[in-house]
mmCIF file of C-alpha atoms in Angstrom:
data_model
loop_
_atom_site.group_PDB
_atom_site.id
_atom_site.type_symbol
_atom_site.label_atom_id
_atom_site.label_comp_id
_atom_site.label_asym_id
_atom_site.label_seq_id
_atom_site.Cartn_x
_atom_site.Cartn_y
_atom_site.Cartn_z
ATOM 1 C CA UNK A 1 54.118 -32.511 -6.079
ATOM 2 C CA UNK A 2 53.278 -35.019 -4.282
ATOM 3 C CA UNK A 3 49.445 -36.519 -3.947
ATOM 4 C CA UNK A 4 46.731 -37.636 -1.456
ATOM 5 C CA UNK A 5 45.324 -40.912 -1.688
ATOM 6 C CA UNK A 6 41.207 -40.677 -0.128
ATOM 7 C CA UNK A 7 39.896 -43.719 1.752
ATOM 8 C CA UNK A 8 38.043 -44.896 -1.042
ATOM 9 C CA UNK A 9 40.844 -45.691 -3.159
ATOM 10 C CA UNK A 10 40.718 -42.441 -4.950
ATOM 11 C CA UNK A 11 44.012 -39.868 -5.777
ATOM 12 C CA UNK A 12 43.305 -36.371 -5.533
ATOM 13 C CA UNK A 13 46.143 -33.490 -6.907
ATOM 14 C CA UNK A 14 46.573 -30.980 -4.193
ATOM 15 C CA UNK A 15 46.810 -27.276 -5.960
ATOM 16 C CA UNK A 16 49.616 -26.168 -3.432
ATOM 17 C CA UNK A 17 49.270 -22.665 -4.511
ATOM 18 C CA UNK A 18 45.661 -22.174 -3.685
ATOM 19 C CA UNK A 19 46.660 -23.353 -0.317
ATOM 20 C CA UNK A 20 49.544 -20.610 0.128
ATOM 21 C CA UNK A 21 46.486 -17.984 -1.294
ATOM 22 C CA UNK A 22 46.610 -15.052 1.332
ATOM 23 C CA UNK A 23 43.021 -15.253 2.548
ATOM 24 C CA UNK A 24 42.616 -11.369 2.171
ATOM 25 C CA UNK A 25 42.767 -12.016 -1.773
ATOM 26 C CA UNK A 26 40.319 -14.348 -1.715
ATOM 27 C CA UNK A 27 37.982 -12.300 -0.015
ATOM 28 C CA UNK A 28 38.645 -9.313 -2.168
ATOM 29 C CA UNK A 29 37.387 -11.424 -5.375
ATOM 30 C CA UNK A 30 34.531 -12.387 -3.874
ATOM 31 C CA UNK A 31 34.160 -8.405 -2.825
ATOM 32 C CA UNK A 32 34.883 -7.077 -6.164
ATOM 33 C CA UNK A 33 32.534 -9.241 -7.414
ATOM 34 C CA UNK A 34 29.094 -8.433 -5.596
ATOM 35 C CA UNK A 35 30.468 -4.929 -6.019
ATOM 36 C CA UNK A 36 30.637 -5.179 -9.649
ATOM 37 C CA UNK A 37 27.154 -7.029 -9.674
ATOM 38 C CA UNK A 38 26.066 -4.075 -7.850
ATOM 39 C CA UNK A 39 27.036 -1.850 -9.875
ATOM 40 C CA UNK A 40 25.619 -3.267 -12.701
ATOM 41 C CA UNK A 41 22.607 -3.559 -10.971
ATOM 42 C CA UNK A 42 22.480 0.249 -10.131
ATOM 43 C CA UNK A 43 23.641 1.212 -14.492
ATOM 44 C CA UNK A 44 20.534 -1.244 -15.130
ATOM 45 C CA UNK A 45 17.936 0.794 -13.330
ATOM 46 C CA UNK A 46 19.658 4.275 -14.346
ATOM 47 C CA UNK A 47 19.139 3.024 -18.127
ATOM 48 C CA UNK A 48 15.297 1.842 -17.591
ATOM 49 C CA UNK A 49 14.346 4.971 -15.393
ATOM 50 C CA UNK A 50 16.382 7.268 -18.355
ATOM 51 C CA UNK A 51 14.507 5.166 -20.856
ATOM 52 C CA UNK A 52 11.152 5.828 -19.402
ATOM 53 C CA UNK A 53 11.862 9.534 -19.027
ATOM 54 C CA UNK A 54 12.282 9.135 -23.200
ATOM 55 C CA UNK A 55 9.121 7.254 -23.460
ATOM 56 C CA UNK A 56 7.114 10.223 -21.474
ATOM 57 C CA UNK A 57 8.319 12.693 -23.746
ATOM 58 C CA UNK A 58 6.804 11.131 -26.636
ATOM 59 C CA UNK A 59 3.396 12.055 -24.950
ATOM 60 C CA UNK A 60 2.120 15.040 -25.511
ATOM 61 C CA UNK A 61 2.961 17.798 -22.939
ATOM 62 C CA UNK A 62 -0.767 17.839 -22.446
ATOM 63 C CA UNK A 63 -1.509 14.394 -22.201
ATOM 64 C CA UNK A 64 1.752 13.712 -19.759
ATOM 65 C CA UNK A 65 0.315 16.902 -17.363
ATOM 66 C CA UNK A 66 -2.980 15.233 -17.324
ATOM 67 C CA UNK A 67 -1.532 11.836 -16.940
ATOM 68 C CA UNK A 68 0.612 13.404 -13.899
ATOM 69 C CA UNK A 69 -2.608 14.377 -12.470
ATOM 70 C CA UNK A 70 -4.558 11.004 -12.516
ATOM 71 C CA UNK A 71 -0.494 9.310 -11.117
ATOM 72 C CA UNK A 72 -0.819 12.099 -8.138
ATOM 73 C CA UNK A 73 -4.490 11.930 -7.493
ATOM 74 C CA UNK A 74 -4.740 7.894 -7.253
ATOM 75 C CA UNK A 75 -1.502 7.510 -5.649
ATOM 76 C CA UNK A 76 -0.091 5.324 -8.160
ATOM 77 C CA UNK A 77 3.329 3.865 -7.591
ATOM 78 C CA UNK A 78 6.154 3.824 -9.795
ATOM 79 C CA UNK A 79 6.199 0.602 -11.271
ATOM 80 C CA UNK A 80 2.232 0.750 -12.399
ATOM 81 C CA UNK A 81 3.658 4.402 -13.918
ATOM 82 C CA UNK A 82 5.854 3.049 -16.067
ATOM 83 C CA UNK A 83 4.000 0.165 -17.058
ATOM 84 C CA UNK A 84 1.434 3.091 -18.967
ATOM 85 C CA UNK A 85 4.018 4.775 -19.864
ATOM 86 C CA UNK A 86 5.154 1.369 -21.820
ATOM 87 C CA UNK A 87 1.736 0.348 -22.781
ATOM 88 C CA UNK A 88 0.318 3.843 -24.233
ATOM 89 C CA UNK A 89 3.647 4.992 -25.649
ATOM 90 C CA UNK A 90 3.656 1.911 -27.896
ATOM 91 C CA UNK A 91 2.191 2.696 -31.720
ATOM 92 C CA UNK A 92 -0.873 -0.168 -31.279
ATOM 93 C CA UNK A 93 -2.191 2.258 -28.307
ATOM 94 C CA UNK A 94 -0.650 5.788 -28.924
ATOM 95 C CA UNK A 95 -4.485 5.968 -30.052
ATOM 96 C CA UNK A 96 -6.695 5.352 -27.580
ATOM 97 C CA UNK A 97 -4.418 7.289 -24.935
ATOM 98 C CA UNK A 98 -6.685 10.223 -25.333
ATOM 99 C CA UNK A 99 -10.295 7.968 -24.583
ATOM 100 C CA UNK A 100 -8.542 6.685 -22.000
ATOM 101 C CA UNK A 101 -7.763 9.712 -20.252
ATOM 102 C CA UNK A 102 -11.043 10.618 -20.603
ATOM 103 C CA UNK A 103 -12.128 7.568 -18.625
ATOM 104 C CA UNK A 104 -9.187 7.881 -15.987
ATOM 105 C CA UNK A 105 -9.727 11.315 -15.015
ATOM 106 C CA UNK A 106 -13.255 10.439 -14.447
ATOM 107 C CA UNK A 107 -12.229 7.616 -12.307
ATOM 108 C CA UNK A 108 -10.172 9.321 -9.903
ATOM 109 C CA UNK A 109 -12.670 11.888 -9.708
ATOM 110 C CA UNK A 110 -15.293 9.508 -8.150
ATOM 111 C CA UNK A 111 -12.721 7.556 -6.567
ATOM 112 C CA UNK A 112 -11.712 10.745 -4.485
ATOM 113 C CA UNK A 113 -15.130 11.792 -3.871
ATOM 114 C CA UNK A 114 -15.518 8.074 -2.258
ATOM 115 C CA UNK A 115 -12.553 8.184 0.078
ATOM 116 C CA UNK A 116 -13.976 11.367 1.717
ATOM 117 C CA UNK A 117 -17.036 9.921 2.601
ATOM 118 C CA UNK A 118 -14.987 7.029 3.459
ATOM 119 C CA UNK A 119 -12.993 9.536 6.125
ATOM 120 C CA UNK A 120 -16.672 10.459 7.503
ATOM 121 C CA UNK A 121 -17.641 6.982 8.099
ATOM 122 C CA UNK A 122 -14.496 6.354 9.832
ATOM 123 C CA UNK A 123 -14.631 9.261 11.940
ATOM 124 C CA UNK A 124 -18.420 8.678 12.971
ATOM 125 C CA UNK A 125 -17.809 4.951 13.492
ATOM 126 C CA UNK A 126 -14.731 5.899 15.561
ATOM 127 C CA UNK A 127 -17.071 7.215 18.358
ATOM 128 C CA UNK A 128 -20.184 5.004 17.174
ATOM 129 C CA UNK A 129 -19.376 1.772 17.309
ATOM 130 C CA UNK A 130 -17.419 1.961 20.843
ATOM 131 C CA UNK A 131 -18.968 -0.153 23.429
ATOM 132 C CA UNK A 132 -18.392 2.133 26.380
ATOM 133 C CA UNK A 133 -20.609 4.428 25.022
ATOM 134 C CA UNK A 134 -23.226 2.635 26.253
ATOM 135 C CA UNK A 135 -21.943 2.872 29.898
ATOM 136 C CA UNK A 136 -21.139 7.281 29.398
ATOM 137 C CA UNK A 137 -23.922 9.252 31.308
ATOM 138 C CA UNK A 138 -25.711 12.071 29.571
ATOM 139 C CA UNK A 139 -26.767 12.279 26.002
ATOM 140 C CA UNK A 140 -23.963 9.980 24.875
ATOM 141 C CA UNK A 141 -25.773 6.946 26.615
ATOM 142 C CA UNK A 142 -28.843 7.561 26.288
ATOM 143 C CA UNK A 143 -31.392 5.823 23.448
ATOM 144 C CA UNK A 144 -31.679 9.324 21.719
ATOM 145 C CA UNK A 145 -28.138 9.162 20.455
ATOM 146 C CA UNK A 146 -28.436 5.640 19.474
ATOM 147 C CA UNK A 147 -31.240 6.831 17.197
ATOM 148 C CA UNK A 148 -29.147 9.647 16.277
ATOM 149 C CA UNK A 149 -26.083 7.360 15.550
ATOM 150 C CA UNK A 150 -28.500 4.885 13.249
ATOM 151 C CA UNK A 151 -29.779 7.789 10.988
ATOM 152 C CA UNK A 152 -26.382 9.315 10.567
ATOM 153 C CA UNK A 153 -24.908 5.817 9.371
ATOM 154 C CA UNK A 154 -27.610 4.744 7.411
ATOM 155 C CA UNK A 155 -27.472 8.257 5.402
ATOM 156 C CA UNK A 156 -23.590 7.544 5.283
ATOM 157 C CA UNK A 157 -24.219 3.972 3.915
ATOM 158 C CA UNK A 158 -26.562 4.997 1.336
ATOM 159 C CA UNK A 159 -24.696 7.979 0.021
ATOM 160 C CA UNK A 160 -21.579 5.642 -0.270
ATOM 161 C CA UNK A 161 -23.716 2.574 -2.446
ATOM 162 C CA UNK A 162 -24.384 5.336 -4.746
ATOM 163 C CA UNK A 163 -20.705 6.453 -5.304
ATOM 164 C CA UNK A 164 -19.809 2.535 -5.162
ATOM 165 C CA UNK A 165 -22.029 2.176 -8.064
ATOM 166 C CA UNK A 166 -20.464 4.933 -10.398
ATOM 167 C CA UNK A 167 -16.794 3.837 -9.229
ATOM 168 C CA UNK A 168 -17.626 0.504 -10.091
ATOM 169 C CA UNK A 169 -19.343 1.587 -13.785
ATOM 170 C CA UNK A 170 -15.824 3.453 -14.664
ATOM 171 C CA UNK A 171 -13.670 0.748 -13.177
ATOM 172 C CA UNK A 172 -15.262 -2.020 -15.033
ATOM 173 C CA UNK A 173 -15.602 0.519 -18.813
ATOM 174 C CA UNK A 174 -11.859 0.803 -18.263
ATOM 175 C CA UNK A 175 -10.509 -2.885 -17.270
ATOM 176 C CA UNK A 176 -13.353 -4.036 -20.446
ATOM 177 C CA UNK A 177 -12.416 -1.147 -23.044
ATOM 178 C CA UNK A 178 -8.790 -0.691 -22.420
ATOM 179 C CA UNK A 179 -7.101 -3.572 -20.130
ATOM 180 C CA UNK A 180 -6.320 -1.564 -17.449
ATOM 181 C CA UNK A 181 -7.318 -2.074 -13.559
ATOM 182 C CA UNK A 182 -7.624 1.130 -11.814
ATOM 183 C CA UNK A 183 -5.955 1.180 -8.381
ATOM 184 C CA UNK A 184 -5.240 3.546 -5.348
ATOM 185 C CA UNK A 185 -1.985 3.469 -3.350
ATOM 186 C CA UNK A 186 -0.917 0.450 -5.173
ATOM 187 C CA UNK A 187 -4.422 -1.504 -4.064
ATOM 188 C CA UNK A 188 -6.971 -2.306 -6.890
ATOM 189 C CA UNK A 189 -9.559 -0.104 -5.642
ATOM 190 C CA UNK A 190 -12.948 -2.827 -6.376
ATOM 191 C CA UNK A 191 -11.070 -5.077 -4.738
ATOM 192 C CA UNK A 192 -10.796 -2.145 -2.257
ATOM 193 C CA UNK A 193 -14.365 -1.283 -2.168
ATOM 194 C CA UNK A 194 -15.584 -4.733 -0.855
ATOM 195 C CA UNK A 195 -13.303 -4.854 2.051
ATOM 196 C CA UNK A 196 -12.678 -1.566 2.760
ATOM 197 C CA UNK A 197 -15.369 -0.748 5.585
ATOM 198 C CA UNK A 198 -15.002 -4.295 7.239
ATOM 199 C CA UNK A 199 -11.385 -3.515 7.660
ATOM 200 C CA UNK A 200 -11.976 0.186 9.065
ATOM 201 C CA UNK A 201 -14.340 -1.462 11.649
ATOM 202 C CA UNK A 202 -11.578 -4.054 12.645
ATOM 203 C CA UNK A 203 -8.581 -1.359 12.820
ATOM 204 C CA UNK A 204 -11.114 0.622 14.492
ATOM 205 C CA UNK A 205 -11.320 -1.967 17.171
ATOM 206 C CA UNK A 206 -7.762 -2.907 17.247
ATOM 207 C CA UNK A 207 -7.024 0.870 18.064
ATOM 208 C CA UNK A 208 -9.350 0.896 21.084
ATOM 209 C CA UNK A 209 -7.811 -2.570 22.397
ATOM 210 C CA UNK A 210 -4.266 -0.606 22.182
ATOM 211 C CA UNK A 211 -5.761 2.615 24.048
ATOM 212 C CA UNK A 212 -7.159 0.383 26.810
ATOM 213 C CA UNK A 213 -3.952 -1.907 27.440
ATOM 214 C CA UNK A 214 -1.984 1.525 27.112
ATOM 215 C CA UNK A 215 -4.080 3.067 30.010
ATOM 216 C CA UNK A 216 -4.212 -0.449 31.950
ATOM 217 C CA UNK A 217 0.070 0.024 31.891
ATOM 218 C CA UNK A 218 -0.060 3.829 32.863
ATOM 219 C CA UNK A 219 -2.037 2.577 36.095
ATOM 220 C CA UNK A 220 0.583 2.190 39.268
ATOM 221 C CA UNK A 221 -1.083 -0.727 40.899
ATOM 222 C CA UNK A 222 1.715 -1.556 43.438
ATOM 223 C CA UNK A 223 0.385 -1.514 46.821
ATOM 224 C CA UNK A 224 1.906 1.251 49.131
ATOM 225 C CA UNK A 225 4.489 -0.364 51.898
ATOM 226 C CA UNK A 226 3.113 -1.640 54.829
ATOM 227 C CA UNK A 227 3.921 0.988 58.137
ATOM 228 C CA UNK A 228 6.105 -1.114 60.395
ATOM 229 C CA UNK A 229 4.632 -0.404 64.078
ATOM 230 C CA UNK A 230 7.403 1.221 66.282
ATOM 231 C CA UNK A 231 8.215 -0.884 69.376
#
């Protein structure tokens, strides 16, 4: 076969045969190939989810119902659920799983009892903190509602700094006794809990900013035609 000489001097052997390749071959390879590393992928998560399953029933059919519970009430996804299922299924903390329940179920508890009151903020803030309020005639605008509004928050505030303290008493007896950081949806709830109200406020505003450019496109502002006098 016969060879290439480059420009600096340097021969290169042609592999005729790769050049006569059908294409189609080529890109079946590289098709088989993602497919295979797909499936692989796919028998890799089967064997950790069927693996997990195994761990859980280790637990105690008590102790996995109550776990359940605490998973469901918090929200928790599925990777922080089989991280405890890892940790507590393990000999050095088969243990304390019980304690720790104990100390979970009393944390979503609270936690729960906080996000309703966090619902009732949100819903009197929703009509509270609007600025055309001040502009409405009738008992919305008037200075006895603002009063009204300022007693209603202020009980809402201070009933909320009270749960804030328990959730933050269980929150910081579990991360300190057992390693653990309690979350809800995914979110580590202290972390939560000091951002939680300045972020209602903003979405708050954000969702009266969409209402008003909403209405301001509804609005036909083109001009009717001009009558063209009849000569």
């Amino acid at each position: 076969e016969p060879e290439i000489e480059s420009d600096n001097g340097l021969d290169y052997d042609i592999d005729y045969n790769a050049l006569n390749a059908d294409p189609r071959r080529i890109v079946g390879n590289i098709e088989g190939a993602e497919m295979q590393e797909l499936w692989q992928k796919q028998q890799d998560a089967a064997e950790k989810k069927a693996h997990i399953e195994y761990l859980k029933n280790l637990v105690e059919p008590t102790y996995q119902e109550r776990l359940e519970s605490v998973w469901t009430k918090l929200q928790v996804p599925e990777s922080e659920r089989e991280a405890m299922v890892l940790k507590y299924t393990d000999d050095n903390n088969r243990h304390v799983l019980h304690s720790c329940l104990d100390a979970l179920e009393k944390a979503a508890n609270v936690i729960l009892t906080r996000e309703m009151v966090v619902a009732k903020l949100e819903e009197f803030e929703r009509f509270a903190s609007d600025p055309n309020r001040y502009f409405e005639k009738g008992y919305r605008g008037s200075c006895k509602a603002r009063l009204d509004e300022s007693k209603r928050r202020s009980s809402l505030l201070r009933e909320m700094k009270r749960i804030d303290e328990d959730v933050s008493f269980v929150c910081e007896f579990i991360h300190r006794q057992y390693g653990d950081i309690v979350s809800f949806q995914g979110r580590q709830y202290q972390d939560k809990m000091r951002r939680d109200k300045i972020e209602m406020l903003y979405w708050l505003q954000q969702e009266r900013r969409r209402a008003n450019i909403e209405h301001e496109l509804s609005i036909d502002y083109r001009k009717p035609p001009l009558s063209v006098p009849l000569l």
